[in-house]
XYZ file of C-alpha atoms in Angstrom:
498
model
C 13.004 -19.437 2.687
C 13.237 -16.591 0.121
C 10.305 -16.069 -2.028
C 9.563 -13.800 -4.685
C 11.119 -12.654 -8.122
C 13.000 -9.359 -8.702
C 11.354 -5.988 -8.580
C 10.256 -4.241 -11.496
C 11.564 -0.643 -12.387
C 9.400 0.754 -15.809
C 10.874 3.668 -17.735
C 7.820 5.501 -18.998
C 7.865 6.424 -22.890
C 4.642 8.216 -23.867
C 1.932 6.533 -25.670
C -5.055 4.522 -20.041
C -11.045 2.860 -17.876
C -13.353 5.595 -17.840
C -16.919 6.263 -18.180
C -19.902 8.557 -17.030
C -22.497 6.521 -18.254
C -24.261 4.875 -15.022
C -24.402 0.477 -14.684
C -25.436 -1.276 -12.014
C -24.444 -4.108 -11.321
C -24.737 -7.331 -7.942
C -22.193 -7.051 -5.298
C -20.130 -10.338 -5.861
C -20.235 -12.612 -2.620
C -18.485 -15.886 -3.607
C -17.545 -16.385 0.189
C -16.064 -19.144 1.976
C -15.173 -19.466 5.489
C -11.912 -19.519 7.465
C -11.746 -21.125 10.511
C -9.886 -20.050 13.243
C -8.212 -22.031 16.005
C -6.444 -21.172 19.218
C -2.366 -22.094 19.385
C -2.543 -25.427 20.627
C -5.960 -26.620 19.707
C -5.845 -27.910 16.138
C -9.290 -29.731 16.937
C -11.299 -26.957 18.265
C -12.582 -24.002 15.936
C -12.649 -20.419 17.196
C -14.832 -19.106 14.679
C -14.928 -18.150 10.975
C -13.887 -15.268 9.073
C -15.054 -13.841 5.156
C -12.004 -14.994 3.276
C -13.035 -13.596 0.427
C -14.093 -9.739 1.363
C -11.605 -9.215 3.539
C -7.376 -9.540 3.724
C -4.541 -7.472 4.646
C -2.755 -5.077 1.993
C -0.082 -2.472 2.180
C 0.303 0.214 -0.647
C 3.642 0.696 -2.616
C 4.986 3.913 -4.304
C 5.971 5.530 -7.897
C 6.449 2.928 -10.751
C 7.238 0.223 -9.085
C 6.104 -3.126 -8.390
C 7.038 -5.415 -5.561
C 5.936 -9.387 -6.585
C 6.484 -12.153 -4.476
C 5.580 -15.693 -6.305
C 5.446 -14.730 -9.570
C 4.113 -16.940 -12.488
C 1.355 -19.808 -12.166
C -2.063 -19.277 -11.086
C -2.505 -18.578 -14.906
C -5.416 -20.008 -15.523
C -7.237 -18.748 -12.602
C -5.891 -15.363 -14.063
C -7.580 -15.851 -17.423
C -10.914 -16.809 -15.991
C -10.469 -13.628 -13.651
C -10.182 -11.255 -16.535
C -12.860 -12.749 -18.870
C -15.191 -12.144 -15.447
C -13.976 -8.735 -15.414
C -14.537 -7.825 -19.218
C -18.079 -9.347 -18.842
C -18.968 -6.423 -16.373
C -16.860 -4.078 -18.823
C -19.456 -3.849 -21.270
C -20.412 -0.406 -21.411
C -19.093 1.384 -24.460
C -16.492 3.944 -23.564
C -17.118 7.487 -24.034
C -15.053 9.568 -26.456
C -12.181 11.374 -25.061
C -8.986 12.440 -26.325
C -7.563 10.848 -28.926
C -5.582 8.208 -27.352
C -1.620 8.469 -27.310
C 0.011 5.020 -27.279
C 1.549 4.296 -23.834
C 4.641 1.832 -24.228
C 6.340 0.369 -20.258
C 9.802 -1.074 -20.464
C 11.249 -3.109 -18.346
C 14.659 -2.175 -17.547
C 15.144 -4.047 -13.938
C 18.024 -5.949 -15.239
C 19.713 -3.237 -17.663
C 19.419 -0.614 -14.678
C 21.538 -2.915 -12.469
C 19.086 -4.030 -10.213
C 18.797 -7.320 -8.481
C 16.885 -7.164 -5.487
C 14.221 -9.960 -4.311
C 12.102 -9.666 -1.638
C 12.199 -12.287 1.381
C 9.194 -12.871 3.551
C 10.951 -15.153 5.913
C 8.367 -17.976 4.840
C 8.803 -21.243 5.918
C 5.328 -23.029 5.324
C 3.880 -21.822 8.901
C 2.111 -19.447 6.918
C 2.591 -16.346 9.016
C -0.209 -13.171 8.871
C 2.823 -10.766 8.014
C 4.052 -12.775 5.069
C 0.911 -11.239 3.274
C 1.838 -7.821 3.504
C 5.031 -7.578 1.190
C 7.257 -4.738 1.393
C 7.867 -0.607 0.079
C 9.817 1.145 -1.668
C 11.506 4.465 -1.366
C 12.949 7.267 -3.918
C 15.343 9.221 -1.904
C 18.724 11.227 -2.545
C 20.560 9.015 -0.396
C 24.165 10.861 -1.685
C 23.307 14.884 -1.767
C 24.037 14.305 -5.558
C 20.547 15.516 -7.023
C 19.921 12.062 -8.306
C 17.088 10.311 -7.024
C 18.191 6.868 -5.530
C 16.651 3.719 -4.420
C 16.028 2.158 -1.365
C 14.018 -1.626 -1.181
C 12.082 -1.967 2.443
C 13.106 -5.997 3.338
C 11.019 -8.459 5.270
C 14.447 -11.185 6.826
C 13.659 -14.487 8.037
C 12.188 -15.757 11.198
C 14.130 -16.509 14.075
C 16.063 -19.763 13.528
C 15.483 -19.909 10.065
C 18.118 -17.836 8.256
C 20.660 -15.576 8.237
C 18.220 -12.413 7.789
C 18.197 -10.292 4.357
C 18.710 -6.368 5.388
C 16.632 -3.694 3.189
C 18.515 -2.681 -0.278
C 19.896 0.909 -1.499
C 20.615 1.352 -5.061
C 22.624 4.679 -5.982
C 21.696 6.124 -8.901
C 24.570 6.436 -11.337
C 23.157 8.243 -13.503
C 21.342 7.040 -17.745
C 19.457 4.676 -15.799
C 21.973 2.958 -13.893
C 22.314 1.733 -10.409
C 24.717 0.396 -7.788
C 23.709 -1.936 -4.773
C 25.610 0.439 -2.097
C 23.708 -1.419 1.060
C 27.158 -2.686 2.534
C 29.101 -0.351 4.573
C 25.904 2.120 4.394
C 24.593 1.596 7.688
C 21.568 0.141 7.008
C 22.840 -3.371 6.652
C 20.755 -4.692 9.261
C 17.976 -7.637 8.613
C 14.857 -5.852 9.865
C 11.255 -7.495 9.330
C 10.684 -4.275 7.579
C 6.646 -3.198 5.097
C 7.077 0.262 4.901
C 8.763 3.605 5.497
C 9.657 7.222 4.898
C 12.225 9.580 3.808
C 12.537 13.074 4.569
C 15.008 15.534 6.322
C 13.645 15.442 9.643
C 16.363 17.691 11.805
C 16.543 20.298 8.970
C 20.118 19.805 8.055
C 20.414 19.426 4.299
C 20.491 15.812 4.404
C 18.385 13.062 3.581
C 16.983 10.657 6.490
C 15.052 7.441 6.430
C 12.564 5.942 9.096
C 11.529 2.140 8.253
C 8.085 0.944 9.758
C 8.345 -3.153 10.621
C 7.451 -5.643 12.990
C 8.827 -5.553 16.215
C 10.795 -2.218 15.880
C 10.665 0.466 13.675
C 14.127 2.463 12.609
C 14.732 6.451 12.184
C 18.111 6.569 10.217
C 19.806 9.810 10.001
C 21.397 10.588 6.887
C 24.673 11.789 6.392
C 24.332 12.949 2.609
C 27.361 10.937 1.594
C 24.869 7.431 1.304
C 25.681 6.648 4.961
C 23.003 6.341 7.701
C 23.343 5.979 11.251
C 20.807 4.479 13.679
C 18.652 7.098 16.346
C 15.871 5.269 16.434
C 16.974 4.912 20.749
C 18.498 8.618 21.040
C 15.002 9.582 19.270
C 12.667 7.980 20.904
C 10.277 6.652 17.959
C 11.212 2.873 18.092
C 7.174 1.837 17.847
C 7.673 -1.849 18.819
C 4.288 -2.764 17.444
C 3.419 -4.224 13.460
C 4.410 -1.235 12.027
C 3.097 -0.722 8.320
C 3.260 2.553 7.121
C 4.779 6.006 7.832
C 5.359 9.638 6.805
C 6.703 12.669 7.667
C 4.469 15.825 8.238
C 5.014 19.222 10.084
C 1.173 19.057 11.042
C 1.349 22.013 13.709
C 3.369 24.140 12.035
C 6.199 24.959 14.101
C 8.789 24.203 11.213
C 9.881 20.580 12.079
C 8.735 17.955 10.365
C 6.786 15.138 12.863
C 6.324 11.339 12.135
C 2.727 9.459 12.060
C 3.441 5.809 11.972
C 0.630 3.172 10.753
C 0.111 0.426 13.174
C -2.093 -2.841 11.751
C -2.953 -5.954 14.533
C -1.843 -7.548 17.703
C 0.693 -10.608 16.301
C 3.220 -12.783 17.242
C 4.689 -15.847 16.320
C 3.528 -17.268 19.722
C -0.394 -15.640 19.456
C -0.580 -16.804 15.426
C -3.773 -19.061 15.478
C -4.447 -21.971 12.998
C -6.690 -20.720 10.253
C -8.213 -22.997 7.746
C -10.404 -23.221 4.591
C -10.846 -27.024 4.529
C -10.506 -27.490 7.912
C -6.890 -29.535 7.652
C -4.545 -27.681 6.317
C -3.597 -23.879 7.413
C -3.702 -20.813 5.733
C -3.422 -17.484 5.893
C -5.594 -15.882 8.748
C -7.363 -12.380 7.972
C -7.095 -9.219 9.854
C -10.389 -10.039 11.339
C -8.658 -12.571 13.788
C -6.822 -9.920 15.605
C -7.003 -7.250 17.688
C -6.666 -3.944 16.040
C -3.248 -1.544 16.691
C -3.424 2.402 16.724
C -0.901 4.510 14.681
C 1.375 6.517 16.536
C 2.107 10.592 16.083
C 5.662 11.367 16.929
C 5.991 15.321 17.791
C 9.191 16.727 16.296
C 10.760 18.686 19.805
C 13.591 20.481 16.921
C 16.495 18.965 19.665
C 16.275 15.233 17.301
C 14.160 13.972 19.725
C 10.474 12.945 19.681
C 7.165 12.900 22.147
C 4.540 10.628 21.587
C 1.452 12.528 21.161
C -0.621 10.170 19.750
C -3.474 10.537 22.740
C -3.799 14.519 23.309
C -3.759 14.601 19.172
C -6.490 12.968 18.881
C -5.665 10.207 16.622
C -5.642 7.205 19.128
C -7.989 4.543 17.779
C -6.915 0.723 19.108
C -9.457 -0.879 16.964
C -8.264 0.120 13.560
C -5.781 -2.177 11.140
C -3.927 0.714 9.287
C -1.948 -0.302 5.686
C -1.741 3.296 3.981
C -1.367 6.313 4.984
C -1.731 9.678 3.480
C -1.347 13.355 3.825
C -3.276 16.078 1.895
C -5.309 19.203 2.614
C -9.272 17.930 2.263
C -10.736 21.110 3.041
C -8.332 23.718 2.081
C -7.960 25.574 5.193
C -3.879 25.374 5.040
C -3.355 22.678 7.247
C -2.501 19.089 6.109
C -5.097 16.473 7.579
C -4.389 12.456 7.422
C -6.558 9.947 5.709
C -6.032 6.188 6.905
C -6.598 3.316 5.000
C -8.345 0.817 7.687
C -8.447 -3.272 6.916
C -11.405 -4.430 7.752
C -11.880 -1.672 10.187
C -13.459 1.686 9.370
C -11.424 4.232 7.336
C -10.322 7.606 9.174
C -9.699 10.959 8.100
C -8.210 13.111 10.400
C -9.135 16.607 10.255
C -5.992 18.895 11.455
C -7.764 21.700 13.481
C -4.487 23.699 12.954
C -4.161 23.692 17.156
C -1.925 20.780 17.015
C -5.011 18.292 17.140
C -6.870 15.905 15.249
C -10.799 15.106 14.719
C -12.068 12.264 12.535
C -14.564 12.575 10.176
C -14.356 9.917 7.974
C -18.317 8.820 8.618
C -19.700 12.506 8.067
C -17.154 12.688 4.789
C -18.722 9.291 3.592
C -14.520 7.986 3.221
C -15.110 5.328 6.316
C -17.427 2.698 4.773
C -18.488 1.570 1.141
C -21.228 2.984 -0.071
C -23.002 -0.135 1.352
C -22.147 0.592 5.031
C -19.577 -1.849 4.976
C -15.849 -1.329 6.457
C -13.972 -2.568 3.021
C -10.370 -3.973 3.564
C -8.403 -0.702 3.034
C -4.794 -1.048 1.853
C -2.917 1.681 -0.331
C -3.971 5.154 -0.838
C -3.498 8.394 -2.389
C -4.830 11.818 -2.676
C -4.203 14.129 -5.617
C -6.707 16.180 -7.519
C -7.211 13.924 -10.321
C -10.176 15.564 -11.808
C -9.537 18.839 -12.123
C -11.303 20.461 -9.310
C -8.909 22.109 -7.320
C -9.812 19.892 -4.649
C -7.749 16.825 -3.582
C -9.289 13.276 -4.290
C -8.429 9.690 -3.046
C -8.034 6.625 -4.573
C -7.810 3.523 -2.232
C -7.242 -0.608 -3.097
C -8.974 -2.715 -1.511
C -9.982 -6.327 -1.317
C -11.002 -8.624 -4.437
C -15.309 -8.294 -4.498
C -15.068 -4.447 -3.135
C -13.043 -2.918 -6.082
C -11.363 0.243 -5.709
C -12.251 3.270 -4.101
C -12.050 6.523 -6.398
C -13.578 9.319 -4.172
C -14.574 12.972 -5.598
C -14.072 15.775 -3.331
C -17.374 17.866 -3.543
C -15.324 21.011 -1.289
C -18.491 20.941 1.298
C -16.817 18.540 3.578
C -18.535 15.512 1.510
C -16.829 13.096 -0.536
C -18.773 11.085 -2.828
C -17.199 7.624 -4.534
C -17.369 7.295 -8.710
C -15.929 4.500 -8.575
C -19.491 2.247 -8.642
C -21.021 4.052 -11.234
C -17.746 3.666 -13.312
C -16.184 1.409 -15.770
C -12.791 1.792 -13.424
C -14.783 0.405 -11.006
C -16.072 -2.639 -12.823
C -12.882 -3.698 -14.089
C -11.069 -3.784 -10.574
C -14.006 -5.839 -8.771
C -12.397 -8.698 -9.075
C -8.905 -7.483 -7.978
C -7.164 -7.370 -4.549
C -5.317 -4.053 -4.688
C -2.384 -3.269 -2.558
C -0.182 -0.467 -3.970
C -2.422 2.124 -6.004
C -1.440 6.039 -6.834
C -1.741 8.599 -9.167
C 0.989 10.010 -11.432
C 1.055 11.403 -14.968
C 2.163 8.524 -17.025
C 1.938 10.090 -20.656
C 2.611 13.967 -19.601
C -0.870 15.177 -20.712
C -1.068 16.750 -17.818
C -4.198 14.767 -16.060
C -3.235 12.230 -13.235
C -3.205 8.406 -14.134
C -3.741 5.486 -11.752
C -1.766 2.926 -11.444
C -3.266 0.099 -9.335
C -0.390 -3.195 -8.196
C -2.904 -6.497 -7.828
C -2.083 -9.846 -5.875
C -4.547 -12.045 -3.455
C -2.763 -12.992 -0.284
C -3.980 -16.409 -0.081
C -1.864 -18.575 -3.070
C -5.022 -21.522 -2.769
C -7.305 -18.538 -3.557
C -8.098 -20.455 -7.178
C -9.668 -23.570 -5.199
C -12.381 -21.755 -3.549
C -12.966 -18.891 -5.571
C -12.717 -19.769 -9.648
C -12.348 -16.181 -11.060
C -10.506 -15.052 -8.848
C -6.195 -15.417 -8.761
C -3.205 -15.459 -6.053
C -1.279 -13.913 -9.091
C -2.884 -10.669 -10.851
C -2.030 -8.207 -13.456
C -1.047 -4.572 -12.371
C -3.718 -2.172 -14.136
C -3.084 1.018 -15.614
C -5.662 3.703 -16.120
C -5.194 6.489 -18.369
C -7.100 9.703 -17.201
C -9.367 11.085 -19.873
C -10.396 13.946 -18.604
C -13.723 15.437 -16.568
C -13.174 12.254 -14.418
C -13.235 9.889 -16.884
C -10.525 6.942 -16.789
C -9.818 4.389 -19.555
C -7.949 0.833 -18.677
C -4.388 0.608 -20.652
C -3.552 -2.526 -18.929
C -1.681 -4.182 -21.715
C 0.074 -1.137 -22.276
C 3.363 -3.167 -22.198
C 6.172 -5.146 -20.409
C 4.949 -6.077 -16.985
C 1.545 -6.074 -17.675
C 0.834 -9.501 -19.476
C 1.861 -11.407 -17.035
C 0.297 -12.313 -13.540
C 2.259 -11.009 -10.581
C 1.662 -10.968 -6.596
C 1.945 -7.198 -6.429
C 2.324 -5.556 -3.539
């Protein structure tokens, strides 16, 4: 069964929730319990998981929104945002005078009709959850920046299978489905992936994280793509989630890190519950934990694992985002990993071709509670001015985002609590989140892409929705960030974003 509605592309026109005042506020805990049960044994519980602080998540990319299940859950909406405004109560400080921020939604004038499939069929698979990425590229050497849509296909026995989507870029906003004939017309259960010219040829390639087997595409600049992922050696058979390209020991060719999140199958799914009949979706917390994989570019366009003597093996963590950035300035790119319901990790690139993590002595594994939050997208950019890179990381509804300041002594301290940003996403389940400059003022915005994973969400939890409005903060300056939500098309309306 296909689900979903077509994916949103914004044109930006110039026209954003901050706050240094401090508020505290009560951690909201409006819990229930999921029971688990083995394959086989609809009578006899496992055990129980926190529905409601913990879920799975992947982060998306640029302007765009991936929604699965769009409309309904209205009302649970509503009550979700007047619960949110009651802990936005602080008056906002002064900052710039505000320039009026006007989205457009020009999906259907730009040509675009793609919808994503999660391959549901009512058996309420963990993966289903997770959604899907998507990926600006230059597919056709042109110097226009085209489109390609990550696809989830159906389960075995259950459909034909729906292959990812590439969209060349014609030019005035226009685009052309140019998946046939392209060679990468193959149903995958593809979440994420990467694009970047891995053999140093001029041309654009494409490497698409997924369950069951990943894909390294090599581009052949003319918008055709041929499958190495064999000749390569990077085929990750695992649940893939996330990827990108880095040259992290500096030898000149770029390498590949590829996020890994549990141990699933259709035949090891277990029968989780909320009302003890009828299933839903299980959390992360009900399976092991996969590492991510480091690929080692040999230059010949083949790979080595190196995952182990890197030293960025970790079975026990659930990775959804991934991100590269330098944290401490010494030239060398680390990794930060965005952990659900498993610790977060920064990895520290010693610049001798390994890896420490020191996510607990940067304060970036756990909320500032000791907890391990449900990590999902991330991004690092230095948002406030500092010269130092930042993060900003979604995570589950009750943990709000994380908006951490880089205090350049190894330390990393989150504003998020103490911040009206914070406030208004406590509510939220955030999957995609990143900065960009949406009004050209020259500070970095967030944009933050909301949706719960579990669509009876409303039943157990009143202000909280399966479908949630996208959020939109406009940077003021010194740290300070200002909510812009209804800032236009796209954001009125509930959405499953991914």
């Amino acid at each position: 069964m296909k689900s979903g509605s077509p994916l949103a592309v914004r044109h930006v026109q110039p026209g954003g929730c901050g706050g240094a005042e401090r508020v505290r506020y009560n951690r909201l805990v409006d819990c229930v319990r999921n029971s688990v049960r083995l394959p086989g044994q609809p009578s006899k519980p496992l055990h129980r998981n926190r529905l409601c602080t913990r879920s799975v998540g992947h982060g998306l990319l640029l302007l765009l929104a991936v929604a699965s299940g769009c409309g309904g859950a209205a009302e649970d909406e509503s009550a979700s945002r007047e619960s949110s405004a009651g802990l936005f109560d602080a008056a906002t400080p002064a900052g710039d005078p505000a320039v009026p921020i006007v989205l457009t939604d020009v999906t259907a004038e730009a040509g675009i009709r793609f919808t994503h499939n999660t391959g549901a069929f009512g058996e309420k698979y963990l993966p289903e959850t997770l959604g899907a990425g998507a990926i600006w590229l230059d597919a056709t050497g042109d110097g226009r920046q085209d489109l390609l849509f990550v696809n989830s296909t159906d389960w075995p026995g259950r459909g034909d299978g729906t292959p990812p989507a590439l969209y060349r870029n014609d030019g005035d906003w226009s685009f052309t489905d140019v998946t046939r004939g392209s060679g990468l017309d193959t149903p995958i259960y593809g979440i994420g992936g990467a694009a970047a010219d891995y053999d140093n040829d001029g041309h654009v390639d494409l490497y698409l994280a997924a369950l069951g087997s990943n894909r390294l595409y090599k581009g052949g600049g003319d918008g055709t793509f041929a499958d190495v992922t064999a000749a390569a050696g990077v085929g990750d058979p695992g649940f893939s989630t996330s990827a990108l390209w880095l040259d992290y020991d500096g030898d000149g060719h770029l390498d590949l890190f590829v996020a890994n999140y549990v141990e699933w199958t259709a035949e090891t799914d277990l029968f989780c519950t909320l009302d003890g009949e009828t299933k839903s979706y299980c959390t992360p917390e009900s399976y092991a934990g996969q590492s991510a994989t480091l690929y080692r570019n040999r230059g010949d366009g083949t790979f080595e694992d190196v995952t182990s003597v890197a030293g960025v093996a970790a079975p026990s963590a659930k990775a959804l985002g991934v991100v590269m950035f330098d944290s401490d300035a010494d030239g060398w790119m680390d990794l930060f990993v965005a952990n659900d319901t498993q610790p977060n990790q920064l990895f520290r690139n010693r610049g001798d071709g390994t890896f420490e993590d020191i996510a607990v002595t940067a304060a970036v594994a756990f909320s500032e509670t000791g907890v391990a939050r449900a990590g999902m997208g991330a991004d690092a950019a230095d948002y406030d001015d500092s010269g130092l890179p930042g993060l900003v990381i979604g995570n589950f509804s009750n943990e709000m985002l994380a908006l951490y300041h880089n205090e350049g002594n190894g330390l990393f301290i989150d504003d998020a609590p103490r911040s009206p940003l914070g406030r208004a996403t406590l509510l939220t389940l955030t999957f995609g989140c990143f900065f960009f400059d949406v009004d050209l003022d020259g500070r970095l915005d967030i944009l933050a892409a909301n949706g719960h994973v579990a669509d009876d969400v409303g039943r157990v939890q009143t202000r909280v929705s399966h479908a949630q409005r996208p959020q939109l903060f406009r940077n003021l300056g010194g740290g300070r960030f200002e909510e812009v939500t209804g800032a236009g098309e796209g954001f009125d309306a509930p959405l499953v974003g991914r």
